[in-house]
Coordinates of C-alpha atoms in Angstrom, one line a residue:
X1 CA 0.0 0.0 0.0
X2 CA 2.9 2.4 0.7
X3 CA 4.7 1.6 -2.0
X4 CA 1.5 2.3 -4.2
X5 CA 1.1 5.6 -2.7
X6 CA 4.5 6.6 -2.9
X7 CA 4.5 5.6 -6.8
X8 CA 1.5 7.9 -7.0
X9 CA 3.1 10.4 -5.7
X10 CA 5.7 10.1 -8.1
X11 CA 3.6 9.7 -11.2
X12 CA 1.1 12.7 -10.7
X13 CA 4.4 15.4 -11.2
X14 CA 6.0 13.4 -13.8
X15 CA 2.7 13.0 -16.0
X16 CA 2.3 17.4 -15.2
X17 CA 5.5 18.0 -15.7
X18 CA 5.5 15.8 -19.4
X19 CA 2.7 18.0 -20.2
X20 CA 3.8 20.7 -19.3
X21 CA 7.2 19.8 -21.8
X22 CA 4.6 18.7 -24.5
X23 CA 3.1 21.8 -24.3
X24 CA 5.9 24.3 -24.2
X25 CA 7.6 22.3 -27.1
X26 CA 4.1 22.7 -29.5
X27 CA 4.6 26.6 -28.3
X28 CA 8.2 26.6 -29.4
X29 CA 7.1 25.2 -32.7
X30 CA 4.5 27.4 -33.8
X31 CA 6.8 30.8 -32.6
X32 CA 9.3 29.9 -35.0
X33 CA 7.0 28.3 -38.0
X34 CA 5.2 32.2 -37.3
X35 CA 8.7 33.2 -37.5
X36 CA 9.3 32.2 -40.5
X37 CA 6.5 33.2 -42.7
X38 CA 7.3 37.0 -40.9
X39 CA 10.8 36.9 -42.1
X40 CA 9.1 35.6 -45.9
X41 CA 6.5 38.6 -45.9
X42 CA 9.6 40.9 -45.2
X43 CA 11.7 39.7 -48.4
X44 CA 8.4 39.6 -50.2
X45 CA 8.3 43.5 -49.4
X46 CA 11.9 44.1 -50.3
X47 CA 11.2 43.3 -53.8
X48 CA 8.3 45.1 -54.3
X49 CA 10.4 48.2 -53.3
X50 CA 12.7 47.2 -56.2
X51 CA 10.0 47.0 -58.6
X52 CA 8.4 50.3 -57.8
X53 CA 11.7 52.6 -57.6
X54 CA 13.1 50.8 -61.0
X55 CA 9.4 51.6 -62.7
X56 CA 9.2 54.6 -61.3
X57 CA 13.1 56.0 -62.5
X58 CA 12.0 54.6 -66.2
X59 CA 8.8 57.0 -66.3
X60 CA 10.8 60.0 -64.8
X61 CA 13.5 60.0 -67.8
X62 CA 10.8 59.1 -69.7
X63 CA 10.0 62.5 -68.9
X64 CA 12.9 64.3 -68.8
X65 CA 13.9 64.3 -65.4
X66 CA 16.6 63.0 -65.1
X67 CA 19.1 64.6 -62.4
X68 CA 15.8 66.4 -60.7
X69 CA 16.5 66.5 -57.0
X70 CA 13.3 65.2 -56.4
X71 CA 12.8 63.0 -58.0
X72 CA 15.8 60.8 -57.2
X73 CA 14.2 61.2 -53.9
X74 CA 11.5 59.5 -54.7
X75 CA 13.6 57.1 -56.6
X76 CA 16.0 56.4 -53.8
X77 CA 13.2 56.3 -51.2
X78 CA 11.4 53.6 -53.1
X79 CA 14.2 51.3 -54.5
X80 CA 16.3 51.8 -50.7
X81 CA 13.0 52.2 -48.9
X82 CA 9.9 51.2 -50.1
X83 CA 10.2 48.0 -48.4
X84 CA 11.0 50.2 -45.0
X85 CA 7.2 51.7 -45.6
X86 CA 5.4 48.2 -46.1
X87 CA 7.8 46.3 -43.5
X88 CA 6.6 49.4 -40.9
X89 CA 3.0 49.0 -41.8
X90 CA 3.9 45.1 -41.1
X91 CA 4.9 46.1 -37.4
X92 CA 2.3 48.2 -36.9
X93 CA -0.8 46.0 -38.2
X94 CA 0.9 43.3 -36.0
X95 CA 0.9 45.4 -33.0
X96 CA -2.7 46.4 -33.4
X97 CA -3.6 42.8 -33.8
X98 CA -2.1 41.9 -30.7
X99 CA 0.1 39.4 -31.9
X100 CA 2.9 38.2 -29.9
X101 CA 6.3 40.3 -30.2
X102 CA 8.8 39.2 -32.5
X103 CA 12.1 39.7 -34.1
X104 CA 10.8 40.2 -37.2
X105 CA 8.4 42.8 -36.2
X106 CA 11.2 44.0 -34.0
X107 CA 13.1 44.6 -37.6
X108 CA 10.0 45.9 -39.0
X109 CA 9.7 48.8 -36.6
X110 CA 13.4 49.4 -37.0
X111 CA 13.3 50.3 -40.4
X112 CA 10.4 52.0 -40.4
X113 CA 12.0 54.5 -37.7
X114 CA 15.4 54.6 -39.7
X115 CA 14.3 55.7 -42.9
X116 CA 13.9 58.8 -42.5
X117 CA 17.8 59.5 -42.2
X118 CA 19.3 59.7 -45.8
X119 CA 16.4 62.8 -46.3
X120 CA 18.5 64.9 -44.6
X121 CA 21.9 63.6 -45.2
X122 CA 20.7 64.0 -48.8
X123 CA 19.6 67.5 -48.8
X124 CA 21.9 69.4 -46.9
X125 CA 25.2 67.1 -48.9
X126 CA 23.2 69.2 -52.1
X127 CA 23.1 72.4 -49.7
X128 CA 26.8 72.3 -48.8
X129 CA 27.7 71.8 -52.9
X130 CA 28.9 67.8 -52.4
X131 CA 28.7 66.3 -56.0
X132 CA 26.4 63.6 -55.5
X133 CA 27.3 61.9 -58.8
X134 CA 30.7 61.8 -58.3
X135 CA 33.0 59.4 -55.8
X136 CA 32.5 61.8 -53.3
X137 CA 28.8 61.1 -52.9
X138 CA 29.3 57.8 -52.7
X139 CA 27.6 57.7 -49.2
X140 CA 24.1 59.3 -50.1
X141 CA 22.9 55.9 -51.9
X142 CA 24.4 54.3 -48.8
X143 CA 22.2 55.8 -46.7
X144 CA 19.2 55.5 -48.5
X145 CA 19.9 51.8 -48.5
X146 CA 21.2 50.6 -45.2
X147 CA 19.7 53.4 -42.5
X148 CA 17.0 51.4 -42.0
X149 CA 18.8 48.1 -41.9
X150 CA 20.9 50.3 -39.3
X151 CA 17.6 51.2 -37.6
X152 CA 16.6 47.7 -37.7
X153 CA 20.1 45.9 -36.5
X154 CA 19.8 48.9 -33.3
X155 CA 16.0 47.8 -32.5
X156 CA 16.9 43.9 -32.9
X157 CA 19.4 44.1 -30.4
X158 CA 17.0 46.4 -28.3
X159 CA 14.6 43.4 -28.7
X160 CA 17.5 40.7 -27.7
X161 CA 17.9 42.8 -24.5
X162 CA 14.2 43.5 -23.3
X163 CA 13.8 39.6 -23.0
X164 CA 17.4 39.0 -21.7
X165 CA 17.6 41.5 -19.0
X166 CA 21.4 41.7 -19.6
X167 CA 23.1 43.8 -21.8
X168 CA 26.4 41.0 -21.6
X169 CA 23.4 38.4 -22.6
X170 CA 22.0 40.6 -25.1
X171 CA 25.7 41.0 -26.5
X172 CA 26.2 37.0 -26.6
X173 CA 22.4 36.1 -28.3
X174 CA 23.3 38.8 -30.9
X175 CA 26.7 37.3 -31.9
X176 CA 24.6 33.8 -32.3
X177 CA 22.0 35.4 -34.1
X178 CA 22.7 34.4 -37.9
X179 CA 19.5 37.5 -38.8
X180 CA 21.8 40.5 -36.7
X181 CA 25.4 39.1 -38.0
X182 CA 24.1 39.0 -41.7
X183 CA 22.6 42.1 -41.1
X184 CA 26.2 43.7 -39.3
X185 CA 28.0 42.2 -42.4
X186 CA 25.8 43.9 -45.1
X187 CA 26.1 47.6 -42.9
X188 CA 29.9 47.1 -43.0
X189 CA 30.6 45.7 -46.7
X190 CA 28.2 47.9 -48.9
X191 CA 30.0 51.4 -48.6
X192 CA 33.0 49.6 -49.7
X193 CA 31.1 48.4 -53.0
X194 CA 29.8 51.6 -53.8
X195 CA 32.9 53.7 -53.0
X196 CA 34.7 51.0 -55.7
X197 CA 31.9 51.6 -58.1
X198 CA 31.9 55.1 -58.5
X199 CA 35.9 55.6 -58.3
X200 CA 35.7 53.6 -61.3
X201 CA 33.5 55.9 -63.3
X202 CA 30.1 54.6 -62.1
X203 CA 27.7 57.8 -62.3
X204 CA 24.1 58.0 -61.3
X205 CA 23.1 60.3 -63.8
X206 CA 19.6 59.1 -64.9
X207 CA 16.9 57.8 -62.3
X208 CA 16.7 54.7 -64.1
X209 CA 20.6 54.4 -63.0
X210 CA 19.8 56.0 -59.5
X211 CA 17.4 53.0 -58.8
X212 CA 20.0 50.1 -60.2
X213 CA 22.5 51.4 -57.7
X214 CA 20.2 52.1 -54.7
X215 CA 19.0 48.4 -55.3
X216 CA 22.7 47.2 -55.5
X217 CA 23.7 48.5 -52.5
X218 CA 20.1 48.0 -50.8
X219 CA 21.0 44.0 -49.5
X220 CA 18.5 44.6 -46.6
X221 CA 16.8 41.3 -47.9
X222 CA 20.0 39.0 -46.9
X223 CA 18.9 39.0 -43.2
X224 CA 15.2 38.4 -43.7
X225 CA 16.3 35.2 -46.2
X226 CA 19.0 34.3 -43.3
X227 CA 15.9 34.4 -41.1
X228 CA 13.2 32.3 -42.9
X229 CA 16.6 29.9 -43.8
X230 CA 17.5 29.1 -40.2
X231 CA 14.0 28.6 -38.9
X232 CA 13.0 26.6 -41.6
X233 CA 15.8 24.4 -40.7
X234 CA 15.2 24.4 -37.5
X235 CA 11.8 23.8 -37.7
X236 CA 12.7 20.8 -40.2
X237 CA 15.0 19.6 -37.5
X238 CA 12.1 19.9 -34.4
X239 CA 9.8 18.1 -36.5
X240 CA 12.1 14.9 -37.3

């Protein structure tokens, strides 16, 4: 009789606390399967960005304005950025839906927040006389394509630290994360490819051309890819 009570008592916890695993595994896997499609919605909205600044620099020399201030702008802002608009209205509609917090949506407000920068760096480099087709300009397209992976690197470690409660934890998840070392890579390697580019004669002097290099250097879609790649996998892995 003892020892049947005794085994009882050992069974109740185990069978609670095997549910309990069950149940916090089944939870694991459908956070990173919604993951994954969020990382696949953001590359989805990279491209569209290059679609609409490349159509939209053809219909401006169409008519005749090429080397128009603004509308390189708009250009720039759609082939480096457009994705930054739909990404933030992403964030946002997941926010008002009450979905949980996320990486991805982290990255989405990110961008959203950072694209804003290269207007101004943009405008006053034409204020102060900077050639902005030659070498010397080199960082205006830059800008317009990597401040809001910037933005979005700054608020994914932001994102790291809210749910580690350590900046030194923060620091180590970050340097595992294959999403925020991508995205460190691209800030660091695309100024060098433009610099290159345009010290060997490379001139943005039609919108049409304005878009190709603003999409060349705009490689904000290698995170997201890295993203839906490793949870994919790891969902792959989970599952067998």
């Amino acid at each position: 009789m003892k020892a049947t009570i005794k085994f009882t008592k050992w069974l109740f916890p185990y069978l609670i606390t095997m549910r309990i695993d069950k149940h916090m595994a089944e939870e694991k896997d459908r956070r990173e399967e919604h993951e994954e499609e969020e990382f696949g919605e953001l590359i989805k909205y990279t491209f569209a960005g290059f679609a609409g600044g490349l159509g939209l620099g053809w219909f401006l020399d169409k008519l005749g304005f090429q080397q128009n201030p603004i509308g390189e702008w708009l250009v720039r802002t759609l082939a480096g950025e457009g994705e930054s608009i739909l990404e933030g209205f992403f964030a946002v509609k997941k926010r008002l839906s009450g979905a949980t917090s996320s990486l991805a949506q982290a990255y989405g407000w990110g961008k959203l927040i950072g694209m804003t920068v290269p207007w101004w760096i943009d405008l006053f480099s034409r204020l102060l006389g900077v050639n902005v087709y030659g070498w010397e300009g080199f960082y205006i397209p830059y800008f317009y394509a990597m401040s809001d992976q910037l933005g979005a690197n700054v608020s994914g470690f932001v994102y790291m630290y809210r749910q580690e409660k350590s900046f030194g934890r923060a620091v180590k998840r970050y340097l595992k994360n294959p999403v925020m070392l991508t995205s460190l890579l691209v800030i660091l390697i695309v100024p060098l490819g433009l610099l290159i580019a345009r010290l060997l004669g490379f001139s943005p002097t039609t919108n049409f051309f304005v878009a190709l290099e603003t999409i060349a250097a705009n490689l904000c879609w290698l995170p997201p890819l890295v993203g839906m790649w490793v949870e994919k996998k790891r969902h792959r892995r989970t599952s067998d």
